[in-house]
Amino acid sequence: MVREICTDGVVSRQKNGSMIFSAKQIEALLQRTKKKRWRSLSVTLKTMAGRSYIAALALVCLCLFYHLEISAAAEFPVGDSDGWSFDVGNWPNGKTFKAGDVLVFKYDKGAHNVVVVDADGYNSCTAKSGSKTYTSGNDKITLAKGTSYFICSYPGHCDAGMKIKVVAN
């Protein structure tokens, strides 16, 4: 059977001896083979084509999900080139944030900090006892959906504009 198929040019042979069937080739073969003796071959060919299609589709989906995962989260350096500094409060304006994006707070270690607060803490420039505080000078904070508030809790810094409010969709 293989010789007959090969002489008709329906099957492509690889150097390693394996055969490759395209969907057109399988369809052409099936149209030529209406006899019972070919039914098992046609079922086998359909199964091979189905498996190849499923494998190719799975590979495409995997690549797409991998790309989406990579492009889903973005890093934002707070204050851009100025870093986490005074009068940074307007920095979020005009930017679009998504849940999963990462804010990068860069500052001189020991000169500032970053404290996660609620709306009251943001408005009053006070951090509640137990508030999450970052002090590394290169702090990366992943945004959750909703509004997040950050201040510097060093005396006078928040009042001087070292605070931001970020809304992530």
Short mmCIF file of N, CA and C in Angstrom, two decimals:
data_model
loop_
_atom_site.label_atom_id
_atom_site.label_comp_id
_atom_site.label_asym_id
_atom_site.label_seq_id
_atom_site.Cartn_x
_atom_site.Cartn_y
_atom_site.Cartn_z
N MET A 1 0.82 -1.19 0.00
CA MET A 1 0.00 0.00 0.00
C MET A 1 0.87 1.26 0.00
N VAL A 2 1.93 1.25 0.73
CA VAL A 2 2.76 2.45 0.84
C VAL A 2 3.36 2.80 -0.51
N ARG A 3 3.83 1.77 -1.27
CA ARG A 3 4.41 2.06 -2.57
C ARG A 3 3.40 2.71 -3.50
N GLU A 4 2.17 2.19 -3.47
CA GLU A 4 1.15 2.76 -4.34
C GLU A 4 0.87 4.22 -3.96
N ILE A 5 0.77 4.48 -2.70
CA ILE A 5 0.51 5.85 -2.25
C ILE A 5 1.69 6.73 -2.64
N CYS A 6 2.91 6.25 -2.42
CA CYS A 6 4.11 7.04 -2.73
C CYS A 6 4.23 7.31 -4.22
N THR A 7 3.92 6.34 -5.06
CA THR A 7 4.06 6.55 -6.49
C THR A 7 3.04 7.56 -7.00
N ASP A 8 1.92 7.70 -6.29
CA ASP A 8 0.92 8.70 -6.65
C ASP A 8 1.32 10.08 -6.15
N GLY A 9 2.35 10.17 -5.34
CA GLY A 9 2.80 11.45 -4.83
C GLY A 9 1.94 12.00 -3.71
N VAL A 10 1.19 11.12 -3.02
CA VAL A 10 0.30 11.58 -1.96
C VAL A 10 1.05 11.71 -0.64
N VAL A 11 2.13 10.99 -0.46
CA VAL A 11 2.86 10.99 0.80
C VAL A 11 4.24 11.58 0.60
N SER A 12 4.67 12.37 1.53
CA SER A 12 6.04 12.89 1.51
C SER A 12 6.88 12.06 2.47
N ARG A 13 8.07 11.69 2.03
CA ARG A 13 8.95 10.92 2.90
C ARG A 13 10.04 11.82 3.43
N GLN A 14 10.34 11.66 4.73
CA GLN A 14 11.44 12.37 5.37
C GLN A 14 12.71 11.55 5.17
N LYS A 15 13.86 12.16 5.45
CA LYS A 15 15.13 11.45 5.32
C LYS A 15 15.19 10.25 6.26
N ASN A 16 14.54 10.35 7.42
CA ASN A 16 14.57 9.25 8.38
C ASN A 16 13.57 8.14 8.04
N GLY A 17 12.83 8.30 6.93
CA GLY A 17 11.91 7.25 6.50
C GLY A 17 10.48 7.47 6.93
N SER A 18 10.22 8.43 7.79
CA SER A 18 8.85 8.66 8.23
C SER A 18 8.06 9.37 7.12
N MET A 19 6.74 9.25 7.18
CA MET A 19 5.89 9.84 6.16
C MET A 19 5.11 11.00 6.78
N ILE A 20 4.88 12.03 5.97
CA ILE A 20 4.10 13.18 6.41
C ILE A 20 2.90 13.30 5.50
N PHE A 21 1.72 13.39 6.11
CA PHE A 21 0.48 13.54 5.37
C PHE A 21 -0.08 14.92 5.63
N SER A 22 -0.40 15.67 4.60
CA SER A 22 -1.09 16.94 4.80
C SER A 22 -2.59 16.64 4.80
N ALA A 23 -3.37 17.60 5.27
CA ALA A 23 -4.82 17.41 5.30
C ALA A 23 -5.36 17.23 3.88
N LYS A 24 -4.82 17.97 2.91
CA LYS A 24 -5.25 17.83 1.50
C LYS A 24 -4.91 16.44 0.97
N GLN A 25 -3.71 15.95 1.34
CA GLN A 25 -3.30 14.64 0.86
C GLN A 25 -4.21 13.56 1.43
N ILE A 26 -4.57 13.67 2.68
CA ILE A 26 -5.46 12.66 3.29
C ILE A 26 -6.82 12.70 2.63
N GLU A 27 -7.36 13.90 2.42
CA GLU A 27 -8.66 14.03 1.78
C GLU A 27 -8.63 13.44 0.37
N ALA A 28 -7.57 13.72 -0.40
CA ALA A 28 -7.45 13.18 -1.75
C ALA A 28 -7.39 11.65 -1.71
N LEU A 29 -6.64 11.12 -0.77
CA LEU A 29 -6.52 9.67 -0.63
C LEU A 29 -7.87 9.05 -0.29
N LEU A 30 -8.59 9.70 0.62
CA LEU A 30 -9.88 9.15 1.05
C LEU A 30 -10.90 9.18 -0.09
N GLN A 31 -10.85 10.18 -0.94
CA GLN A 31 -11.77 10.24 -2.06
C GLN A 31 -11.48 9.16 -3.09
N ARG A 32 -10.21 8.79 -3.23
CA ARG A 32 -9.82 7.75 -4.17
C ARG A 32 -10.10 6.34 -3.64
N THR A 33 -10.28 6.25 -2.34
CA THR A 33 -10.35 4.92 -1.73
C THR A 33 -11.72 4.67 -1.13
N LYS A 34 -12.62 4.22 -1.92
CA LYS A 34 -13.97 3.92 -1.47
C LYS A 34 -14.15 2.43 -1.14
N LYS A 35 -13.16 1.62 -1.46
CA LYS A 35 -13.28 0.18 -1.24
C LYS A 35 -13.09 -0.15 0.23
N LYS A 36 -13.66 -1.29 0.66
CA LYS A 36 -13.61 -1.70 2.05
C LYS A 36 -12.18 -1.94 2.53
N ARG A 37 -11.32 -2.43 1.67
CA ARG A 37 -9.96 -2.74 2.12
C ARG A 37 -9.20 -1.49 2.54
N TRP A 38 -9.68 -0.32 2.14
CA TRP A 38 -9.00 0.93 2.50
C TRP A 38 -9.61 1.59 3.74
N ARG A 39 -10.73 1.06 4.22
CA ARG A 39 -11.40 1.72 5.34
C ARG A 39 -10.51 1.80 6.57
N SER A 40 -9.78 0.76 6.89
CA SER A 40 -8.92 0.81 8.08
C SER A 40 -7.79 1.81 7.88
N LEU A 41 -7.27 1.90 6.65
CA LEU A 41 -6.23 2.88 6.37
C LEU A 41 -6.79 4.30 6.48
N SER A 42 -8.01 4.51 5.99
CA SER A 42 -8.58 5.84 6.06
C SER A 42 -8.83 6.25 7.51
N VAL A 43 -9.27 5.32 8.35
CA VAL A 43 -9.46 5.62 9.78
C VAL A 43 -8.12 5.96 10.41
N THR A 44 -7.10 5.20 10.08
CA THR A 44 -5.76 5.47 10.61
C THR A 44 -5.26 6.84 10.17
N LEU A 45 -5.44 7.16 8.91
CA LEU A 45 -4.98 8.46 8.40
C LEU A 45 -5.74 9.60 9.05
N LYS A 46 -7.07 9.44 9.23
CA LYS A 46 -7.85 10.48 9.90
C LYS A 46 -7.37 10.68 11.34
N THR A 47 -7.09 9.57 12.02
CA THR A 47 -6.61 9.65 13.40
C THR A 47 -5.27 10.37 13.46
N MET A 48 -4.37 10.05 12.52
CA MET A 48 -3.06 10.71 12.48
C MET A 48 -3.23 12.21 12.25
N ALA A 49 -4.10 12.56 11.33
CA ALA A 49 -4.31 13.97 11.02
C ALA A 49 -4.92 14.68 12.22
N GLY A 50 -5.87 14.04 12.90
CA GLY A 50 -6.50 14.63 14.08
C GLY A 50 -5.50 14.86 15.19
N ARG A 51 -4.62 13.91 15.42
CA ARG A 51 -3.60 14.06 16.47
C ARG A 51 -2.63 15.17 16.12
N SER A 52 -2.23 15.25 14.87
CA SER A 52 -1.32 16.31 14.45
C SER A 52 -1.96 17.67 14.62
N TYR A 53 -3.23 17.78 14.26
CA TYR A 53 -3.96 19.03 14.40
C TYR A 53 -4.06 19.44 15.86
N ILE A 54 -4.39 18.49 16.73
CA ILE A 54 -4.52 18.77 18.16
C ILE A 54 -3.17 19.18 18.74
N ALA A 55 -2.11 18.51 18.35
CA ALA A 55 -0.78 18.86 18.85
C ALA A 55 -0.38 20.26 18.40
N ALA A 56 -0.65 20.58 17.14
CA ALA A 56 -0.32 21.92 16.63
C ALA A 56 -1.14 22.98 17.34
N LEU A 57 -2.43 22.71 17.55
CA LEU A 57 -3.29 23.65 18.25
C LEU A 57 -2.83 23.85 19.69
N ALA A 58 -2.44 22.79 20.36
CA ALA A 58 -1.94 22.88 21.73
C ALA A 58 -0.67 23.72 21.79
N LEU A 59 0.21 23.55 20.83
CA LEU A 59 1.45 24.33 20.78
C LEU A 59 1.16 25.81 20.57
N VAL A 60 0.24 26.13 19.69
CA VAL A 60 -0.14 27.53 19.45
C VAL A 60 -0.73 28.13 20.73
N CYS A 61 -1.62 27.40 21.40
CA CYS A 61 -2.23 27.90 22.64
C CYS A 61 -1.16 28.11 23.71
N LEU A 62 -0.23 27.20 23.83
CA LEU A 62 0.83 27.33 24.81
C LEU A 62 1.66 28.59 24.55
N CYS A 63 2.02 28.82 23.30
CA CYS A 63 2.79 30.02 22.95
C CYS A 63 1.99 31.29 23.24
N LEU A 64 0.70 31.27 22.93
CA LEU A 64 -0.15 32.43 23.18
C LEU A 64 -0.25 32.72 24.67
N PHE A 65 -0.48 31.70 25.49
CA PHE A 65 -0.58 31.91 26.93
C PHE A 65 0.75 32.39 27.50
N TYR A 66 1.85 31.85 27.00
CA TYR A 66 3.17 32.28 27.46
C TYR A 66 3.38 33.76 27.14
N HIS A 67 3.01 34.16 25.93
CA HIS A 67 3.14 35.56 25.52
C HIS A 67 2.26 36.46 26.39
N LEU A 68 1.03 36.05 26.63
CA LEU A 68 0.13 36.86 27.44
C LEU A 68 0.65 37.01 28.86
N GLU A 69 1.20 35.93 29.39
CA GLU A 69 1.73 35.99 30.75
C GLU A 69 2.91 36.95 30.83
N ILE A 70 3.77 36.93 29.85
CA ILE A 70 4.92 37.81 29.84
C ILE A 70 4.47 39.27 29.70
N SER A 71 3.54 39.51 28.79
CA SER A 71 3.15 40.88 28.53
C SER A 71 2.09 41.39 29.50
N ALA A 72 1.55 40.53 30.35
CA ALA A 72 0.48 40.95 31.24
C ALA A 72 0.96 41.93 32.30
N ALA A 73 2.10 41.69 32.92
CA ALA A 73 2.58 42.55 33.99
C ALA A 73 3.65 43.51 33.48
N ALA A 74 3.51 44.76 33.90
CA ALA A 74 4.50 45.77 33.52
C ALA A 74 5.13 46.32 34.79
N GLU A 75 6.37 46.76 34.68
CA GLU A 75 7.04 47.41 35.81
C GLU A 75 7.03 48.91 35.58
N PHE A 76 6.70 49.64 36.63
CA PHE A 76 6.67 51.09 36.57
C PHE A 76 7.62 51.65 37.62
N PRO A 77 8.67 52.34 37.20
CA PRO A 77 9.54 53.01 38.18
C PRO A 77 8.84 54.26 38.72
N VAL A 78 8.49 54.24 39.99
CA VAL A 78 7.75 55.35 40.59
C VAL A 78 8.61 56.61 40.53
N GLY A 79 8.02 57.69 40.02
CA GLY A 79 8.74 58.95 39.87
C GLY A 79 9.63 58.99 38.65
N ASP A 80 9.55 57.97 37.83
CA ASP A 80 10.38 57.85 36.62
C ASP A 80 11.86 58.00 36.99
N SER A 81 12.60 58.86 36.30
CA SER A 81 14.04 58.97 36.55
C SER A 81 14.36 59.64 37.89
N ASP A 82 13.41 60.39 38.45
CA ASP A 82 13.63 61.03 39.76
C ASP A 82 13.49 60.05 40.92
N GLY A 83 12.82 58.94 40.69
CA GLY A 83 12.62 57.95 41.74
C GLY A 83 11.59 58.40 42.76
N TRP A 84 11.53 57.67 43.85
CA TRP A 84 10.60 57.93 44.95
C TRP A 84 11.13 59.16 45.69
N SER A 85 10.49 60.30 45.43
CA SER A 85 11.00 61.57 45.97
C SER A 85 9.83 62.51 46.27
N PHE A 86 10.16 63.71 46.72
CA PHE A 86 9.15 64.71 47.04
C PHE A 86 8.40 65.12 45.78
N ASP A 87 7.16 65.53 45.95
CA ASP A 87 6.29 65.98 44.86
C ASP A 87 6.08 64.92 43.78
N VAL A 88 6.01 63.67 44.20
CA VAL A 88 5.78 62.56 43.26
C VAL A 88 4.28 62.24 43.13
N GLY A 89 3.45 62.97 43.88
CA GLY A 89 2.01 62.68 43.94
C GLY A 89 1.29 62.67 42.60
N ASN A 90 1.75 63.46 41.64
CA ASN A 90 1.10 63.50 40.32
C ASN A 90 1.65 62.46 39.35
N TRP A 91 2.66 61.73 39.77
CA TRP A 91 3.30 60.76 38.88
C TRP A 91 2.32 59.76 38.25
N PRO A 92 1.31 59.23 39.00
CA PRO A 92 0.40 58.26 38.37
C PRO A 92 -0.52 58.85 37.30
N ASN A 93 -0.69 60.15 37.28
CA ASN A 93 -1.62 60.77 36.32
C ASN A 93 -1.25 60.43 34.88
N GLY A 94 -2.25 60.00 34.12
CA GLY A 94 -2.05 59.67 32.71
C GLY A 94 -1.51 58.28 32.46
N LYS A 95 -1.26 57.53 33.52
CA LYS A 95 -0.78 56.15 33.36
C LYS A 95 -1.93 55.18 33.61
N THR A 96 -1.89 54.05 32.94
CA THR A 96 -2.89 53.01 33.13
C THR A 96 -2.23 51.82 33.81
N PHE A 97 -2.77 51.43 34.95
CA PHE A 97 -2.22 50.32 35.72
C PHE A 97 -3.22 49.16 35.72
N LYS A 98 -2.67 47.95 35.73
CA LYS A 98 -3.48 46.73 35.80
C LYS A 98 -3.07 45.93 37.02
N ALA A 99 -3.99 45.17 37.54
CA ALA A 99 -3.65 44.25 38.63
C ALA A 99 -2.53 43.35 38.14
N GLY A 100 -1.50 43.19 38.96
CA GLY A 100 -0.34 42.39 38.58
C GLY A 100 0.85 43.23 38.15
N ASP A 101 0.61 44.50 37.79
CA ASP A 101 1.72 45.40 37.47
C ASP A 101 2.56 45.61 38.72
N VAL A 102 3.82 45.97 38.51
CA VAL A 102 4.75 46.12 39.64
C VAL A 102 5.24 47.57 39.69
N LEU A 103 5.11 48.17 40.87
CA LEU A 103 5.67 49.49 41.11
C LEU A 103 7.06 49.30 41.70
N VAL A 104 8.04 50.03 41.16
CA VAL A 104 9.41 49.96 41.65
C VAL A 104 9.75 51.29 42.30
N PHE A 105 9.96 51.25 43.62
CA PHE A 105 10.29 52.45 44.38
C PHE A 105 11.80 52.48 44.57
N LYS A 106 12.47 53.44 43.91
CA LYS A 106 13.93 53.58 44.04
C LYS A 106 14.23 54.85 44.83
N TYR A 107 15.06 54.70 45.87
CA TYR A 107 15.42 55.83 46.72
C TYR A 107 16.67 55.45 47.50
N ASP A 108 17.28 56.45 48.14
CA ASP A 108 18.46 56.19 48.96
C ASP A 108 18.03 55.49 50.24
N LYS A 109 18.55 54.30 50.45
CA LYS A 109 18.22 53.53 51.65
C LYS A 109 18.58 54.35 52.89
N GLY A 110 17.66 54.42 53.83
CA GLY A 110 17.87 55.17 55.06
C GLY A 110 17.35 56.59 54.98
N ALA A 111 17.14 57.09 53.75
CA ALA A 111 16.64 58.46 53.59
C ALA A 111 15.12 58.49 53.50
N HIS A 112 14.51 57.38 53.06
CA HIS A 112 13.06 57.29 52.89
C HIS A 112 12.62 55.86 53.18
N ASN A 113 11.32 55.64 53.08
CA ASN A 113 10.74 54.31 53.10
C ASN A 113 9.46 54.34 52.28
N VAL A 114 8.82 53.20 52.14
CA VAL A 114 7.53 53.10 51.46
C VAL A 114 6.60 52.34 52.39
N VAL A 115 5.47 52.96 52.71
CA VAL A 115 4.51 52.33 53.61
C VAL A 115 3.18 52.20 52.87
N VAL A 116 2.60 51.01 52.93
CA VAL A 116 1.29 50.76 52.33
C VAL A 116 0.25 51.19 53.36
N VAL A 117 -0.62 52.12 52.95
CA VAL A 117 -1.65 52.63 53.86
C VAL A 117 -3.02 52.56 53.20
N ASP A 118 -4.05 52.88 53.98
CA ASP A 118 -5.40 52.97 53.42
C ASP A 118 -5.68 54.43 53.07
N ALA A 119 -6.90 54.73 52.62
CA ALA A 119 -7.26 56.08 52.20
C ALA A 119 -7.08 57.09 53.35
N ASP A 120 -7.46 56.69 54.57
CA ASP A 120 -7.30 57.59 55.71
C ASP A 120 -5.83 57.88 55.97
N GLY A 121 -4.99 56.87 55.92
CA GLY A 121 -3.56 57.06 56.12
C GLY A 121 -2.95 57.94 55.04
N TYR A 122 -3.44 57.80 53.82
CA TYR A 122 -2.97 58.63 52.71
C TYR A 122 -3.34 60.10 52.94
N ASN A 123 -4.60 60.32 53.29
CA ASN A 123 -5.09 61.70 53.48
C ASN A 123 -4.48 62.38 54.70
N SER A 124 -4.23 61.60 55.76
CA SER A 124 -3.70 62.20 56.99
C SER A 124 -2.18 62.08 57.10
N CYS A 125 -1.56 61.40 56.15
CA CYS A 125 -0.11 61.15 56.17
C CYS A 125 0.33 60.44 57.44
N THR A 126 -0.45 59.44 57.84
CA THR A 126 -0.07 58.64 59.01
C THR A 126 -0.24 57.16 58.69
N ALA A 127 0.69 56.37 59.17
CA ALA A 127 0.62 54.93 58.97
C ALA A 127 0.14 54.28 60.26
N LYS A 128 -0.79 53.36 60.13
CA LYS A 128 -1.28 52.62 61.29
C LYS A 128 -0.21 51.66 61.77
N SER A 129 -0.27 51.32 63.02
CA SER A 129 0.65 50.33 63.57
C SER A 129 0.48 49.01 62.81
N GLY A 130 1.59 48.41 62.41
CA GLY A 130 1.55 47.14 61.67
C GLY A 130 1.45 47.30 60.17
N SER A 131 1.45 48.54 59.66
CA SER A 131 1.39 48.75 58.20
C SER A 131 2.64 48.16 57.56
N LYS A 132 2.48 47.59 56.39
CA LYS A 132 3.61 47.01 55.65
C LYS A 132 4.55 48.13 55.25
N THR A 133 5.83 48.01 55.67
CA THR A 133 6.83 49.04 55.40
C THR A 133 8.00 48.44 54.64
N TYR A 134 8.41 49.13 53.58
CA TYR A 134 9.55 48.70 52.76
C TYR A 134 10.70 49.69 52.98
N THR A 135 11.92 49.14 53.05
CA THR A 135 13.07 50.00 53.37
C THR A 135 14.32 49.70 52.55
N SER A 136 14.23 48.91 51.52
CA SER A 136 15.43 48.45 50.80
C SER A 136 16.05 49.51 49.89
N GLY A 137 15.25 50.49 49.47
CA GLY A 137 15.73 51.45 48.49
C GLY A 137 15.48 51.02 47.05
N ASN A 138 15.02 49.79 46.88
CA ASN A 138 14.66 49.25 45.57
C ASN A 138 13.50 48.28 45.76
N ASP A 139 12.39 48.84 46.20
CA ASP A 139 11.24 48.02 46.59
C ASP A 139 10.32 47.77 45.41
N LYS A 140 9.91 46.52 45.25
CA LYS A 140 9.00 46.14 44.16
C LYS A 140 7.70 45.67 44.80
N ILE A 141 6.62 46.35 44.44
CA ILE A 141 5.32 46.05 45.01
C ILE A 141 4.34 45.74 43.89
N THR A 142 3.73 44.56 43.95
CA THR A 142 2.76 44.13 42.94
C THR A 142 1.39 44.69 43.28
N LEU A 143 0.76 45.31 42.30
CA LEU A 143 -0.54 45.93 42.51
C LEU A 143 -1.67 44.91 42.48
N ALA A 144 -2.60 45.08 43.41
CA ALA A 144 -3.84 44.31 43.40
C ALA A 144 -4.89 45.18 42.70
N LYS A 145 -5.98 44.56 42.30
CA LYS A 145 -7.06 45.32 41.66
C LYS A 145 -7.64 46.29 42.67
N GLY A 146 -7.88 47.51 42.23
CA GLY A 146 -8.44 48.52 43.11
C GLY A 146 -7.47 49.65 43.34
N THR A 147 -7.70 50.41 44.41
CA THR A 147 -6.88 51.57 44.73
C THR A 147 -5.86 51.21 45.79
N SER A 148 -4.62 51.56 45.54
CA SER A 148 -3.52 51.34 46.50
C SER A 148 -2.94 52.70 46.87
N TYR A 149 -2.53 52.81 48.14
CA TYR A 149 -1.99 54.06 48.65
C TYR A 149 -0.61 53.80 49.25
N PHE A 150 0.34 54.69 48.96
CA PHE A 150 1.70 54.56 49.46
C PHE A 150 2.19 55.92 49.97
N ILE A 151 2.87 55.90 51.10
CA ILE A 151 3.44 57.14 51.65
C ILE A 151 4.86 56.85 52.14
N CYS A 152 5.62 57.93 52.34
CA CYS A 152 6.87 57.84 53.08
C CYS A 152 6.53 58.28 54.50
N SER A 153 6.86 57.46 55.49
CA SER A 153 6.47 57.77 56.86
C SER A 153 7.52 58.57 57.63
N TYR A 154 8.62 58.95 56.96
CA TYR A 154 9.60 59.80 57.65
C TYR A 154 8.94 61.16 57.93
N PRO A 155 9.21 61.75 59.08
CA PRO A 155 8.54 63.00 59.46
C PRO A 155 8.64 64.09 58.38
N GLY A 156 7.48 64.61 57.99
CA GLY A 156 7.40 65.70 57.03
C GLY A 156 7.45 65.29 55.57
N HIS A 157 7.87 64.07 55.26
CA HIS A 157 8.02 63.65 53.87
C HIS A 157 6.67 63.52 53.15
N CYS A 158 5.73 62.85 53.77
CA CYS A 158 4.41 62.69 53.15
C CYS A 158 3.75 64.05 52.97
N ASP A 159 3.83 64.90 53.98
CA ASP A 159 3.25 66.24 53.89
C ASP A 159 3.89 67.07 52.77
N ALA A 160 5.13 66.75 52.42
CA ALA A 160 5.84 67.44 51.34
C ALA A 160 5.58 66.81 49.99
N GLY A 161 4.60 65.87 49.92
CA GLY A 161 4.18 65.31 48.64
C GLY A 161 4.75 63.95 48.31
N MET A 162 5.37 63.29 49.31
CA MET A 162 5.94 61.97 49.04
C MET A 162 4.87 60.90 49.34
N LYS A 163 3.87 60.88 48.46
CA LYS A 163 2.78 59.91 48.58
C LYS A 163 2.14 59.76 47.21
N ILE A 164 1.65 58.55 46.95
CA ILE A 164 0.94 58.32 45.68
C ILE A 164 -0.29 57.46 45.93
N LYS A 165 -1.24 57.65 45.04
CA LYS A 165 -2.48 56.87 45.00
C LYS A 165 -2.54 56.27 43.60
N VAL A 166 -2.66 54.94 43.51
CA VAL A 166 -2.65 54.24 42.23
C VAL A 166 -3.90 53.38 42.10
N VAL A 167 -4.58 53.49 40.97
CA VAL A 167 -5.77 52.67 40.71
C VAL A 167 -5.42 51.65 39.63
N ALA A 168 -5.57 50.37 39.99
CA ALA A 168 -5.29 49.27 39.04
C ALA A 168 -6.61 48.60 38.65
N ASN A 169 -6.81 48.43 37.35
CA ASN A 169 -8.02 47.77 36.84
C ASN A 169 -7.81 46.29 36.72
#
